[in-house]
mmCIF file of C-alpha atoms in Angstrom:
data_model
loop_
_atom_site.group_PDB
_atom_site.id
_atom_site.type_symbol
_atom_site.label_atom_id
_atom_site.label_comp_id
_atom_site.label_asym_id
_atom_site.label_seq_id
_atom_site.Cartn_x
_atom_site.Cartn_y
_atom_site.Cartn_z
ATOM 1 C CA MET A 1 25.859 -18.249 72.827
ATOM 2 C CA THR A 2 28.740 -20.618 73.548
ATOM 3 C CA VAL A 3 29.373 -22.282 76.894
ATOM 4 C CA LYS A 4 32.524 -20.196 77.245
ATOM 5 C CA SER A 5 30.713 -16.917 76.621
ATOM 6 C CA LYS A 6 27.962 -17.901 79.073
ATOM 7 C CA ALA A 7 30.579 -18.639 81.715
ATOM 8 C CA SER A 8 32.289 -15.314 81.022
ATOM 9 C CA LEU A 9 28.986 -13.468 81.273
ATOM 10 C CA SER A 10 28.131 -15.229 84.533
ATOM 11 C CA PHE A 11 31.540 -14.317 85.951
ATOM 12 C CA TYR A 12 31.055 -10.716 84.827
ATOM 13 C CA PHE A 13 27.704 -10.363 86.600
ATOM 14 C CA CYS A 14 29.077 -11.961 89.762
ATOM 15 C CA PHE A 15 32.040 -9.602 89.665
ATOM 16 C CA VAL A 16 29.845 -6.540 89.115
ATOM 17 C CA SER A 17 27.454 -7.628 91.874
ATOM 18 C CA GLU A 18 30.344 -8.002 94.309
ATOM 19 C CA ALA A 19 31.922 -4.728 93.192
ATOM 20 C CA ILE A 20 28.770 -2.677 93.789
ATOM 21 C CA LYS A 21 27.897 -4.312 97.117
ATOM 22 C CA VAL A 22 26.563 -1.580 99.394
ATOM 23 C CA LYS A 23 28.544 -0.972 102.579
ATOM 24 C CA GLN A 24 26.574 0.323 105.545
ATOM 25 C CA LYS A 25 27.470 1.452 109.045
ATOM 26 C CA ILE A 26 25.071 0.160 111.706
ATOM 27 C CA LEU A 27 25.227 1.230 115.353
ATOM 28 C CA ILE A 28 23.792 -1.192 117.916
ATOM 29 C CA GLY A 29 22.632 0.375 121.176
ATOM 30 C CA ALA A 30 22.392 -2.085 124.058
ATOM 31 C CA GLY A 31 22.624 -2.158 127.837
ATOM 32 C CA SER A 32 24.957 -4.126 130.056
ATOM 33 C CA LYS A 33 22.050 -6.453 130.932
ATOM 34 C CA SER A 34 21.024 -6.996 127.297
ATOM 35 C CA ASP A 35 21.500 -10.427 125.750
ATOM 36 C CA LYS A 36 23.729 -8.956 123.055
ATOM 37 C CA ALA A 37 24.330 -12.190 121.138
ATOM 38 C CA ALA A 38 20.589 -12.907 120.887
ATOM 39 C CA PHE A 39 19.884 -9.289 119.945
ATOM 40 C CA TYR A 40 22.527 -9.389 117.208
ATOM 41 C CA GLN A 41 20.980 -12.564 115.784
ATOM 42 C CA ARG A 42 17.494 -11.052 115.974
ATOM 43 C CA LEU A 43 18.346 -7.898 114.066
ATOM 44 C CA GLN A 44 19.774 -9.931 111.170
ATOM 45 C CA GLY A 45 16.238 -10.820 110.133
ATOM 46 C CA PHE A 46 15.415 -7.157 109.535
ATOM 47 C CA LEU A 47 18.485 -6.094 107.534
ATOM 48 C CA ASN A 48 19.069 -6.501 103.806
ATOM 49 C CA PRO A 49 21.341 -9.582 103.527
ATOM 50 C CA GLN A 50 22.810 -8.383 100.221
ATOM 51 C CA HIS A 51 24.639 -5.494 101.892
ATOM 52 C CA GLU A 52 27.960 -5.532 103.718
ATOM 53 C CA TYR A 53 27.643 -4.223 107.258
ATOM 54 C CA PHE A 54 30.055 -2.654 109.705
ATOM 55 C CA PHE A 55 28.570 -2.943 113.195
ATOM 56 C CA THR A 56 29.546 -0.897 116.244
ATOM 57 C CA PHE A 57 28.051 -1.694 119.651
ATOM 58 C CA LEU A 58 27.311 1.229 121.982
ATOM 59 C CA CYS A 59 26.805 0.763 125.721
ATOM 60 C CA LEU A 60 23.822 2.985 126.564
ATOM 61 C CA ASP A 61 23.966 2.411 130.330
ATOM 62 C CA TYR A 62 26.203 5.368 131.022
ATOM 63 C CA PHE A 63 25.052 7.832 128.389
ATOM 64 C CA GLN A 64 25.846 11.273 129.845
ATOM 65 C CA GLU A 65 27.174 9.639 133.031
ATOM 66 C CA PRO A 66 30.984 9.964 133.102
ATOM 67 C CA VAL A 67 32.946 7.037 134.515
ATOM 68 C CA LEU A 68 35.336 8.123 137.274
ATOM 69 C CA ALA A 69 39.056 7.474 137.013
ATOM 70 C CA HIS A 70 40.511 4.241 138.412
ATOM 71 C CA SER A 71 42.491 6.163 141.029
ATOM 72 C CA GLU A 72 39.384 7.441 142.796
ATOM 73 C CA HIS A 73 38.559 3.985 144.243
ATOM 74 C CA ASP A 74 34.869 4.728 144.156
ATOM 75 C CA GLU A 75 32.612 1.691 144.568
ATOM 76 C CA ASN A 76 30.189 2.838 141.867
ATOM 77 C CA SER A 77 33.074 3.713 139.570
ATOM 78 C CA SER A 78 34.598 0.241 139.959
ATOM 79 C CA SER A 79 31.246 -1.377 139.246
ATOM 80 C CA GLN A 80 30.797 0.708 136.097
ATOM 81 C CA ILE A 81 34.287 -0.114 134.840
ATOM 82 C CA ILE A 82 33.708 -3.844 135.364
ATOM 83 C CA LYS A 83 30.379 -3.688 133.519
ATOM 84 C CA ARG A 84 31.970 -1.823 130.615
ATOM 85 C CA MET A 85 34.765 -4.405 130.402
ATOM 86 C CA GLU A 86 32.213 -7.239 130.424
ATOM 87 C CA PHE A 87 30.253 -5.431 127.698
ATOM 88 C CA GLU A 88 33.378 -5.169 125.532
ATOM 89 C CA MET A 89 34.279 -8.836 126.090
ATOM 90 C CA GLU A 90 30.778 -9.958 125.083
ATOM 91 C CA VAL A 91 30.992 -7.944 121.859
ATOM 92 C CA GLU A 92 34.444 -9.347 121.060
ATOM 93 C CA LEU A 93 33.041 -12.873 121.478
ATOM 94 C CA ILE A 94 30.154 -12.067 119.099
ATOM 95 C CA SER A 95 32.631 -10.689 116.559
ATOM 96 C CA THR A 96 34.771 -13.840 116.753
ATOM 97 C CA GLN A 97 31.834 -16.238 116.455
ATOM 98 C CA ALA A 98 30.095 -14.340 113.647
ATOM 99 C CA ASN A 99 33.315 -13.553 111.747
ATOM 100 C CA ARG A 100 31.845 -10.185 110.787
ATOM 101 C CA ASN A 101 32.879 -6.531 110.963
ATOM 102 C CA ILE A 102 31.827 -5.960 114.587
ATOM 103 C CA ASP A 103 33.488 -3.676 117.110
ATOM 104 C CA VAL A 104 32.577 -1.732 120.238
ATOM 105 C CA PHE A 105 32.781 1.987 121.029
ATOM 106 C CA LYS A 106 35.066 1.990 124.064
ATOM 107 C CA ALA A 107 35.112 5.698 124.895
ATOM 108 C CA GLN A 108 32.540 7.412 127.094
ATOM 109 C CA LEU A 109 29.271 7.802 125.176
ATOM 110 C CA THR A 110 28.295 11.462 125.473
ATOM 111 C CA PRO A 111 25.889 13.639 123.453
ATOM 112 C CA PRO A 112 28.753 15.012 121.285
ATOM 113 C CA SER A 113 30.191 11.538 120.588
ATOM 114 C CA LEU A 114 26.740 10.113 119.803
ATOM 115 C CA HIS A 115 26.068 13.118 117.576
ATOM 116 C CA GLY A 116 29.299 12.475 115.659
ATOM 117 C CA LEU A 117 28.888 8.694 115.443
ATOM 118 C CA THR A 118 25.396 8.963 113.988
ATOM 119 C CA LYS A 119 26.475 11.500 111.378
ATOM 120 C CA VAL A 120 28.366 8.736 109.578
ATOM 121 C CA ALA A 121 25.967 5.882 110.444
ATOM 122 C CA ASP A 122 23.119 4.591 108.294
ATOM 123 C CA LEU A 123 21.050 3.332 111.217
ATOM 124 C CA LEU A 124 21.004 3.077 115.015
ATOM 125 C CA ILE A 125 19.291 -0.093 116.267
ATOM 126 C CA ILE A 126 18.347 -0.005 119.953
ATOM 127 C CA ASP A 127 17.482 -3.012 122.086
ATOM 128 C CA SER A 128 14.054 -2.243 123.590
ATOM 129 C CA GLU A 129 15.259 -3.655 126.916
ATOM 130 C CA VAL A 130 17.038 -0.317 127.371
ATOM 131 C CA TYR A 131 13.642 1.398 127.175
ATOM 132 C CA GLU A 132 12.117 -1.055 129.636
ATOM 133 C CA GLU A 133 14.998 -0.606 132.091
ATOM 134 C CA TYR A 134 15.698 3.127 131.867
ATOM 135 C CA GLY A 135 12.380 4.464 130.568
ATOM 136 C CA ARG A 136 11.336 7.182 128.181
ATOM 137 C CA GLN A 137 13.785 9.872 129.283
ATOM 138 C CA ARG A 138 16.909 7.923 128.295
ATOM 139 C CA ILE A 139 15.590 6.950 124.854
ATOM 140 C CA GLY A 140 14.215 10.450 124.276
ATOM 141 C CA GLU A 141 17.626 11.975 125.005
ATOM 142 C CA ILE A 142 19.285 9.561 122.598
ATOM 143 C CA ILE A 143 16.804 10.200 119.778
ATOM 144 C CA GLU A 144 17.269 13.938 120.239
ATOM 145 C CA GLU A 145 21.022 13.646 119.636
ATOM 146 C CA VAL A 146 21.223 11.234 116.704
ATOM 147 C CA ASN A 147 21.580 12.157 113.029
ATOM 148 C CA CYS A 148 20.387 8.888 111.462
ATOM 149 C CA PRO A 149 17.209 6.783 111.547
ATOM 150 C CA VAL A 150 16.524 4.871 114.770
ATOM 151 C CA PHE A 151 15.090 1.355 114.898
ATOM 152 C CA ILE A 152 13.934 0.221 118.350
ATOM 153 C CA LEU A 153 13.700 -3.559 118.258
ATOM 154 C CA PRO A 154 11.903 -5.672 120.875
ATOM 155 C CA ASN A 155 11.975 -9.444 121.168
ATOM 156 C CA CYS A 156 8.996 -9.978 118.864
ATOM 157 C CA LYS A 157 8.272 -13.489 117.606
ATOM 158 C CA GLN A 158 6.809 -12.634 114.226
ATOM 159 C CA VAL A 159 6.110 -9.533 112.148
ATOM 160 C CA SER A 160 3.015 -9.740 109.947
ATOM 161 C CA ARG A 161 2.396 -6.162 108.781
ATOM 162 C CA LEU A 162 3.775 -2.626 108.465
ATOM 163 C CA ILE A 163 2.096 0.592 109.626
ATOM 164 C CA LEU A 164 3.294 3.949 108.298
ATOM 165 C CA VAL A 165 1.951 7.220 109.695
ATOM 166 C CA HIS A 166 2.289 9.763 106.898
ATOM 167 C CA ASP A 167 3.321 13.258 107.940
ATOM 168 C CA PRO A 168 4.108 15.601 105.015
ATOM 169 C CA ASN A 169 5.972 17.908 107.397
ATOM 170 C CA GLU A 170 8.427 15.167 108.407
ATOM 171 C CA HIS A 171 9.390 13.978 104.916
ATOM 172 C CA SER A 172 7.691 10.575 104.765
ATOM 173 C CA ILE A 173 9.195 9.945 101.333
ATOM 174 C CA ASN A 174 12.711 10.080 102.795
ATOM 175 C CA MET A 175 11.637 7.784 105.611
ATOM 176 C CA VAL A 176 10.437 5.175 103.119
ATOM 177 C CA LYS A 177 13.631 5.503 101.053
ATOM 178 C CA HIS A 178 15.758 4.918 104.154
ATOM 179 C CA PHE A 179 13.631 1.947 105.165
ATOM 180 C CA LEU A 180 13.851 0.355 101.716
ATOM 181 C CA LYS A 181 17.613 0.855 101.621
ATOM 182 C CA LEU A 182 18.115 -0.907 104.942
ATOM 183 C CA ALA A 183 15.312 -3.433 105.313
ATOM 184 C CA HIS A 184 15.175 -7.090 104.355
ATOM 185 C CA GLN A 185 13.357 -7.541 101.031
ATOM 186 C CA ASP A 186 10.832 -9.922 102.614
ATOM 187 C CA LEU A 187 9.450 -7.045 104.692
ATOM 188 C CA THR A 188 8.178 -5.278 101.558
ATOM 189 C CA LYS A 189 5.933 -8.284 100.859
ATOM 190 C CA LEU A 190 3.995 -7.692 104.078
ATOM 191 C CA PRO A 191 0.751 -5.667 104.085
ATOM 192 C CA LEU A 192 1.492 -1.947 104.494
ATOM 193 C CA SER A 193 -1.160 0.284 106.090
ATOM 194 C CA VAL A 194 -0.612 4.009 105.479
ATOM 195 C CA LEU A 195 -2.413 6.430 107.801
ATOM 196 C CA PHE A 196 -3.084 9.820 106.182
ATOM 197 C CA ALA A 197 -4.327 13.104 107.606
ATOM 198 C CA PHE A 198 -6.815 15.055 105.491
ATOM 199 C CA PRO A 199 -4.798 17.199 103.007
ATOM 200 C CA ASP A 200 -4.577 20.920 103.769
ATOM 201 C CA ASP A 201 -4.746 22.072 100.148
ATOM 202 C CA ASP A 202 -4.672 20.972 96.500
ATOM 203 C CA GLU A 203 -0.871 20.931 96.385
ATOM 204 C CA GLN A 204 -0.674 18.541 99.321
ATOM 205 C CA THR A 205 -3.360 16.350 97.737
ATOM 206 C CA GLU A 206 -1.304 16.143 94.551
ATOM 207 C CA ASN A 207 1.896 15.372 96.459
ATOM 208 C CA GLU A 208 0.216 12.564 98.358
ATOM 209 C CA LYS A 209 -0.955 11.013 95.090
ATOM 210 C CA PHE A 210 2.674 10.913 93.954
ATOM 211 C CA PHE A 211 3.668 9.446 97.322
ATOM 212 C CA VAL A 212 1.122 6.631 97.005
ATOM 213 C CA GLU A 213 2.308 5.839 93.477
ATOM 214 C CA TYR A 214 5.865 5.636 94.791
ATOM 215 C CA LEU A 215 4.792 3.234 97.557
ATOM 216 C CA LYS A 216 3.069 0.960 95.041
ATOM 217 C CA MET A 217 6.425 0.365 93.338
ATOM 218 C CA SER A 218 7.789 -1.493 96.375
ATOM 219 C CA PHE A 219 4.779 -2.546 98.451
ATOM 220 C CA PRO A 220 2.301 -4.663 96.453
ATOM 221 C CA ASN A 221 -0.051 -5.111 99.417
ATOM 222 C CA LEU A 222 -0.895 -1.481 100.184
ATOM 223 C CA GLY A 223 -3.836 -0.084 102.149
ATOM 224 C CA LEU A 224 -4.734 3.567 102.820
ATOM 225 C CA GLN A 225 -6.682 4.967 105.744
ATOM 226 C CA LEU A 226 -7.749 8.529 106.519
ATOM 227 C CA MET A 227 -7.069 9.567 110.116
ATOM 228 C CA ILE A 228 -10.022 11.093 111.971
ATOM 229 C CA GLN A 229 -8.469 11.275 115.431
ATOM 230 C CA GLU A 230 -4.998 12.340 116.526
ATOM 231 C CA PRO A 231 -2.200 10.268 114.883
ATOM 232 C CA ILE A 232 -1.157 8.630 118.165
ATOM 233 C CA ASP A 233 -4.735 7.494 118.872
ATOM 234 C CA GLU A 234 -5.284 6.264 115.311
ATOM 235 C CA LEU A 235 -2.049 4.292 115.532
ATOM 236 C CA MET A 236 -3.010 2.595 118.785
ATOM 237 C CA ILE A 237 -6.418 1.668 117.347
ATOM 238 C CA ASN A 238 -4.699 0.210 114.262
ATOM 239 C CA LEU A 239 -2.241 -1.796 116.338
ATOM 240 C CA ASN A 240 -4.929 -3.325 118.536
ATOM 241 C CA ALA A 241 -4.442 -7.123 118.370
ATOM 242 C CA ASP A 242 -1.333 -6.683 116.200
ATOM 243 C CA LEU A 243 0.705 -5.130 118.998
ATOM 244 C CA GLY A 244 4.033 -6.925 118.779
ATOM 245 C CA LYS A 245 3.351 -8.108 115.222
ATOM 246 C CA ALA A 246 3.641 -4.841 113.274
ATOM 247 C CA ILE A 247 6.581 -2.612 112.377
ATOM 248 C CA ILE A 248 5.653 1.024 113.027
ATOM 249 C CA MET A 249 7.211 3.678 110.763
ATOM 250 C CA VAL A 250 6.977 7.295 111.952
ATOM 251 C CA GLY A 251 8.778 10.641 112.058
ATOM 252 C CA GLN A 252 10.671 11.901 115.095
ATOM 253 C CA LYS A 253 7.830 13.885 116.680
ATOM 254 C CA LEU A 254 5.371 10.994 116.686
ATOM 255 C CA GLY A 255 8.119 8.525 117.570
ATOM 256 C CA VAL A 256 8.871 10.350 120.821
ATOM 257 C CA GLU A 257 5.129 10.657 121.455
ATOM 258 C CA ILE A 258 4.787 6.874 121.123
ATOM 259 C CA LEU A 259 7.585 6.285 123.621
ATOM 260 C CA ASN A 260 5.854 8.635 126.073
ATOM 261 C CA TYR A 261 2.350 7.371 125.340
ATOM 262 C CA SER A 262 -0.088 6.853 128.187
ATOM 263 C CA ASN A 263 -3.723 7.624 128.868
ATOM 264 C CA SER A 264 -6.235 6.869 131.587
ATOM 265 C CA THR A 265 -6.533 3.203 130.626
ATOM 266 C CA THR A 266 -3.404 2.320 128.683
ATOM 267 C CA VAL A 267 0.324 2.539 129.192
ATOM 268 C CA PHE A 268 2.273 1.811 126.018
ATOM 269 C CA THR A 269 5.091 -0.692 126.395
ATOM 270 C CA LEU A 270 7.429 -1.139 123.474
ATOM 271 C CA ARG A 271 6.377 -4.491 122.037
ATOM 272 C CA SER A 272 6.332 -3.561 118.336
ATOM 273 C CA PRO A 273 9.444 -2.680 116.295
ATOM 274 C CA LEU A 274 9.572 1.099 115.892
ATOM 275 C CA PHE A 275 11.359 2.777 112.953
ATOM 276 C CA ILE A 276 11.853 6.504 113.630
ATOM 277 C CA HIS A 277 13.006 8.747 110.812
ATOM 278 C CA LYS A 278 15.111 11.791 111.646
ATOM 279 C CA SER A 279 14.276 14.656 109.274
#
């Protein structure tokens, strides 16, 4: 092969690679008190760098709480308007500094608008500070309305493993496909622990064999574990010392259960990244 043909071939592959670059819409849910610049930088480590992203920030402070008109001269209304303006200015600064496709949703965030926004989005990433500040009810309401996967991201220093709770009724295969489409390739190199319930019948046993074979294609360091207790309890036992160091992958039902988790000795605080698939 001549130097010229090699150069032409190299140009061709570069052109094709650029032409087929995947474009994805990512919603970023944050609060007015969130460090939005730091959160934006943090989430970059979890997204596939080969894709082209279009980010939209959502202010979750006033979800379902309408802002009063300027003419009403209400003290709370004025405070809300100022906070929303500050939120928008912070996002504009991030967009300028990063030179990326970043904007902010300036209208009132209501259940219908969130429902519509997430229909066209690939992922909603939520700053866990919103959970810490507003609690389980706010996040639960948001998860109920969205139509895309949700990734709740805390300020974790290092992720060393993945934990997937398999639920055949919540389409675990689709959850994994979504995760692989969005996640940084380095995450697939981490150990993946898959928690299984005992199969109900032969058909489910066969399907789970296919599921495991599919996982082996992308996750070379794969471990399987049969759940004896309830999924939420098995998950907490598995997290143990790895709380804050593991990405948890679950369906919607268990995801909400995790956010609400408490027992006589433990109250769960969101320290581990939580990927919730919407079936």
